[in-house]
């Protein structure tokens, strides 16, 4: 590409599957990129014990993550900025500007934002009342050996429940899955699993027990009230968008629809919508975003 006064051809914010795919695709068409990630590359992939919806024969998230990370670290046109945070993102007529850790300023013709999502906590949803300050781990972080033979209360019907069950096909763990009406379509894949008891609820009040144990008062979707108890509680209530501050258009749900953004900001991966949060869609979205930036940049005169 022509020499310009930009720091790089493409700023990529987020080092998950979408961001990594964007950097790899950008390099393949000769674009320099700077990828900014506050943690490790593909950090959430490393926490997925079993995969069944990606190509390539990968059986776990860690196996796929290792492959992506190794390939990206050998991509010469991509500069990695790990352990750093984008504290502001600005877009104007001729460039985007990203501030890193409040002090470092980077510019490029385009930025890809692929920061994904983070797990919701009980306080974030209206159908759960929980003690102040209570934070629970998502189900996919549960240790299968520790959970063996125990009863776990799972709040929400999000799809990681199926991942846990597939990763531990012989586990004797019993899951009590309390979920709102909005999650009804998500629990179809676990409905027939004998290890699962489904509890459709209108509202749930969570109480602390001794140690890790919990109890809960529930109001069913039919108005029935009941008390349930479990050895521990985990989350599967979904995620919240993790967009950086700055010039991003957000919908009422917090997600950042690609069609609503400034022409120099391209949103990729899970940050786009709650509907398409899959590894394969993230990889494709990141690759497409890089090509979008490549073709758009070819039509623009060099800066300066």
XYZ file of C-alpha atoms in Angstrom:
304
model
C 0.000 0.000 0.000
C 1.142 3.604 -0.522
C 3.231 5.300 2.152
C 1.110 7.508 4.407
C 1.393 9.387 7.676
C -0.654 6.730 9.454
C 0.971 4.543 12.106
C -0.382 1.427 10.430
C -2.822 0.323 7.741
C -5.316 -1.188 10.181
C -5.936 -1.047 13.922
C -7.535 -4.211 15.313
C -9.042 -4.043 18.793
C -9.560 -7.470 20.357
C -7.509 -10.648 20.112
C -10.200 -13.326 19.982
C -11.017 -15.433 16.901
C -12.465 -12.454 14.993
C -9.547 -10.132 15.688
C -6.950 -12.798 14.940
C -8.685 -13.746 11.696
C -8.780 -10.067 10.704
C -5.039 -9.682 11.286
C -4.238 -12.836 9.319
C -6.430 -11.824 6.398
C -5.020 -8.296 6.388
C -1.479 -9.663 6.167
C -2.451 -11.929 3.288
C -3.333 -8.867 1.194
C -0.277 -6.883 2.263
C -1.807 -4.711 4.980
C 0.106 -3.846 8.133
C -1.921 -4.111 11.321
C -1.574 -3.460 15.032
C -3.658 -5.800 17.187
C -4.448 -4.595 20.717
C -5.583 -7.101 23.351
C -5.690 -6.546 27.145
C -5.249 -10.246 27.942
C -3.858 -13.218 26.034
C -4.815 -14.052 22.472
C -7.943 -16.242 22.214
C -8.303 -16.257 25.993
C -11.912 -17.466 25.977
C -11.193 -20.253 23.503
C -8.782 -21.768 26.018
C -11.693 -22.215 28.431
C -13.878 -24.277 26.082
C -13.431 -27.989 26.867
C -15.197 -29.412 23.814
C -15.999 -28.229 20.290
C -18.526 -29.574 17.831
C -19.149 -26.692 15.434
C -15.786 -25.809 13.860
C -13.958 -27.167 10.844
C -10.498 -28.691 10.996
C -11.011 -31.577 13.398
C -10.341 -29.554 16.557
C -11.847 -31.213 19.618
C -11.269 -28.480 22.214
C -11.038 -24.721 22.360
C -7.449 -24.895 23.593
C -6.395 -26.961 20.574
C -7.934 -24.448 18.167
C -6.548 -21.491 20.141
C -3.014 -22.888 20.032
C -3.265 -23.179 16.254
C -4.590 -19.621 15.813
C -2.024 -18.093 18.185
C 0.918 -19.889 16.579
C -0.134 -18.749 13.123
C -0.696 -15.153 14.176
C 2.635 -14.872 15.984
C 4.320 -15.886 12.726
C 2.458 -13.180 10.789
C 5.140 -10.580 10.086
C 2.816 -7.747 9.080
C 0.910 -7.892 12.396
C 2.296 -6.116 15.458
C 0.855 -7.416 18.723
C 0.157 -5.104 21.657
C -0.812 -7.533 24.428
C -1.701 -6.514 27.980
C -2.860 -3.094 26.782
C -6.261 -1.395 26.738
C -7.926 0.916 24.244
C -9.206 3.788 26.372
C -10.724 5.834 23.530
C -11.554 5.336 19.870
C -12.246 8.304 17.612
C -13.210 8.465 13.948
C -13.140 11.473 11.628
C -13.127 12.122 7.911
C -9.604 10.909 7.171
C -8.562 8.519 9.955
C -9.336 6.643 13.140
C -7.395 7.303 16.321
C -7.016 4.813 19.180
C -5.659 5.832 22.562
C -3.909 2.980 24.382
C -3.725 3.063 28.180
C -4.536 6.782 28.044
C -1.140 7.771 26.688
C -0.192 6.105 23.393
C -1.885 7.448 20.256
C -2.222 5.306 17.127
C -3.763 6.255 13.794
C -4.896 4.261 10.773
C -7.313 4.626 7.874
C -9.590 1.996 9.446
C -10.168 0.171 12.719
C -11.749 -3.217 13.302
C -13.429 -3.556 16.696
C -13.693 -7.204 17.769
C -13.795 -6.955 21.559
C -16.560 -9.528 21.941
C -18.578 -9.999 25.100
C -18.188 -10.729 28.808
C -20.348 -12.856 31.124
C -23.403 -11.340 32.771
C -23.809 -11.604 36.551
C -27.107 -12.152 38.456
C -27.374 -8.409 39.192
C -27.430 -7.727 35.442
C -30.754 -9.455 34.752
C -34.214 -8.559 36.023
C -35.432 -12.108 36.662
C -32.854 -12.862 39.409
C -32.569 -11.339 42.875
C -29.237 -12.156 44.529
C -27.231 -11.010 47.568
C -25.247 -7.793 47.065
C -21.772 -8.344 45.720
C -22.388 -11.936 44.677
C -20.342 -12.975 41.635
C -20.656 -16.461 40.196
C -18.484 -18.320 37.704
C -19.904 -19.405 34.345
C -20.686 -23.103 34.053
C -17.920 -23.761 31.548
C -15.411 -22.900 34.295
C -16.739 -25.643 36.581
C -14.219 -28.382 37.321
C -15.762 -31.692 36.269
C -13.962 -33.690 38.958
C -15.115 -31.354 41.726
C -18.664 -31.414 40.339
C -18.861 -35.209 40.077
C -21.864 -36.567 41.950
C -23.012 -33.100 43.007
C -26.068 -31.022 42.163
C -25.394 -27.677 40.493
C -27.900 -24.890 40.106
C -27.396 -23.291 36.690
C -28.880 -19.829 36.250
C -29.985 -19.321 32.653
C -30.347 -21.610 29.675
C -27.505 -20.352 27.491
C -25.754 -22.836 25.215
C -22.558 -23.455 27.283
C -24.666 -25.968 29.236
C -24.569 -28.262 26.210
C -20.815 -27.715 25.937
C -20.329 -28.800 29.556
C -22.402 -31.943 29.059
C -20.611 -32.905 25.824
C -17.217 -32.364 27.421
C -18.177 -34.622 30.342
C -20.355 -37.348 28.798
C -20.097 -39.724 31.772
C -20.339 -37.199 34.582
C -22.702 -37.951 37.425
C -23.289 -34.240 37.968
C -26.929 -33.196 38.119
C -27.854 -29.809 36.650
C -30.886 -27.846 37.832
C -31.341 -25.328 35.023
C -33.475 -22.330 35.971
C -34.247 -20.191 32.945
C -36.626 -17.395 31.873
C -39.063 -17.628 28.989
C -36.622 -15.748 26.734
C -34.185 -18.680 26.980
C -36.723 -21.339 26.017
C -35.325 -21.802 22.501
C -31.785 -22.282 23.847
C -32.472 -25.353 25.975
C -33.732 -27.658 23.229
C -30.367 -29.427 22.870
C -30.311 -30.387 26.571
C -34.012 -31.090 27.083
C -33.687 -34.876 26.821
C -30.459 -35.231 28.811
C -31.254 -37.269 31.950
C -28.708 -35.279 33.959
C -30.721 -32.079 33.466
C -33.808 -30.876 35.313
C -35.400 -27.889 33.600
C -36.971 -25.209 35.779
C -38.783 -22.532 33.743
C -39.087 -19.534 36.062
C -40.608 -16.081 36.110
C -38.331 -15.012 38.961
C -35.663 -16.546 41.194
C -34.338 -15.308 44.534
C -30.904 -16.732 45.298
C -29.741 -17.279 48.881
C -26.295 -18.118 50.198
C -25.860 -21.401 52.024
C -22.953 -22.867 53.965
C -19.727 -23.005 51.993
C -20.521 -23.045 48.284
C -24.072 -24.380 48.746
C -27.070 -22.306 47.688
C -30.835 -22.293 47.925
C -33.338 -20.429 45.836
C -36.977 -19.429 45.945
C -38.545 -19.609 42.522
C -41.758 -18.440 40.936
C -42.512 -20.612 37.946
C -43.811 -19.328 34.640
C -47.166 -20.849 35.681
C -47.063 -19.003 39.028
C -46.027 -22.061 41.089
C -43.665 -21.297 43.978
C -40.993 -23.704 45.145
C -37.713 -23.890 47.059
C -34.686 -25.600 45.535
C -31.213 -26.299 46.898
C -27.906 -27.226 45.307
C -24.275 -27.828 46.197
C -23.164 -24.806 44.140
C -24.457 -22.286 41.614
C -23.063 -21.361 38.219
C -24.041 -18.958 35.471
C -25.333 -19.536 31.989
C -27.321 -16.330 31.568
C -25.440 -15.019 28.568
C -23.056 -12.189 27.902
C -22.857 -8.426 27.679
C -21.073 -6.493 24.917
C -17.553 -5.344 25.816
C -17.118 -2.367 23.481
C -14.308 0.146 24.090
C -15.254 3.773 24.872
C -15.443 6.195 21.998
C -17.126 6.628 18.635
C -19.111 3.411 18.469
C -22.840 3.342 17.808
C -24.588 1.063 20.284
C -28.055 -0.407 20.103
C -30.462 -0.512 23.048
C -29.041 -3.943 23.950
C -25.486 -2.604 24.065
C -24.348 -4.379 20.904
C -22.770 -2.453 18.033
C -24.567 -3.101 14.721
C -22.055 -2.913 11.833
C -24.415 -0.918 9.621
C -24.728 1.877 12.216
C -21.012 2.642 12.536
C -18.809 5.408 11.160
C -17.481 4.387 7.752
C -13.949 3.987 9.158
C -14.981 1.687 12.022
C -15.770 -1.949 11.227
C -17.348 -4.159 13.884
C -16.593 -7.887 13.753
C -17.350 -11.023 15.746
C -19.561 -11.363 18.808
C -19.842 -7.607 19.355
C -22.188 -7.357 16.350
C -25.179 -9.174 17.832
C -26.236 -11.773 20.374
C -27.613 -13.913 17.533
C -24.377 -15.010 15.907
C -22.003 -15.803 18.751
C -20.169 -18.785 17.319
C -16.498 -19.409 16.687
C -16.991 -20.044 12.983
C -19.028 -16.872 12.462
C -16.390 -14.863 14.360
C -13.582 -16.187 12.162
C -15.519 -15.401 9.005
C -16.602 -11.995 10.270
C -13.029 -10.993 11.142
C -11.733 -12.071 7.743
C -14.517 -10.204 5.956
C -13.843 -7.065 8.017
C -10.186 -7.027 6.951
C -11.155 -7.339 3.303
C -13.690 -4.541 3.769
C -10.896 -2.281 5.043
C -8.545 -3.379 2.260
C -10.914 -2.587 -0.596
C -12.122 0.639 1.003
C -8.533 1.849 1.524
C -7.642 1.225 -2.118
C -10.253 3.768 -3.141
C -8.903 6.486 -0.854
C -5.983 8.858 -1.549
C -2.991 8.602 0.758
C -3.040 10.938 3.737
C -0.650 13.912 3.746
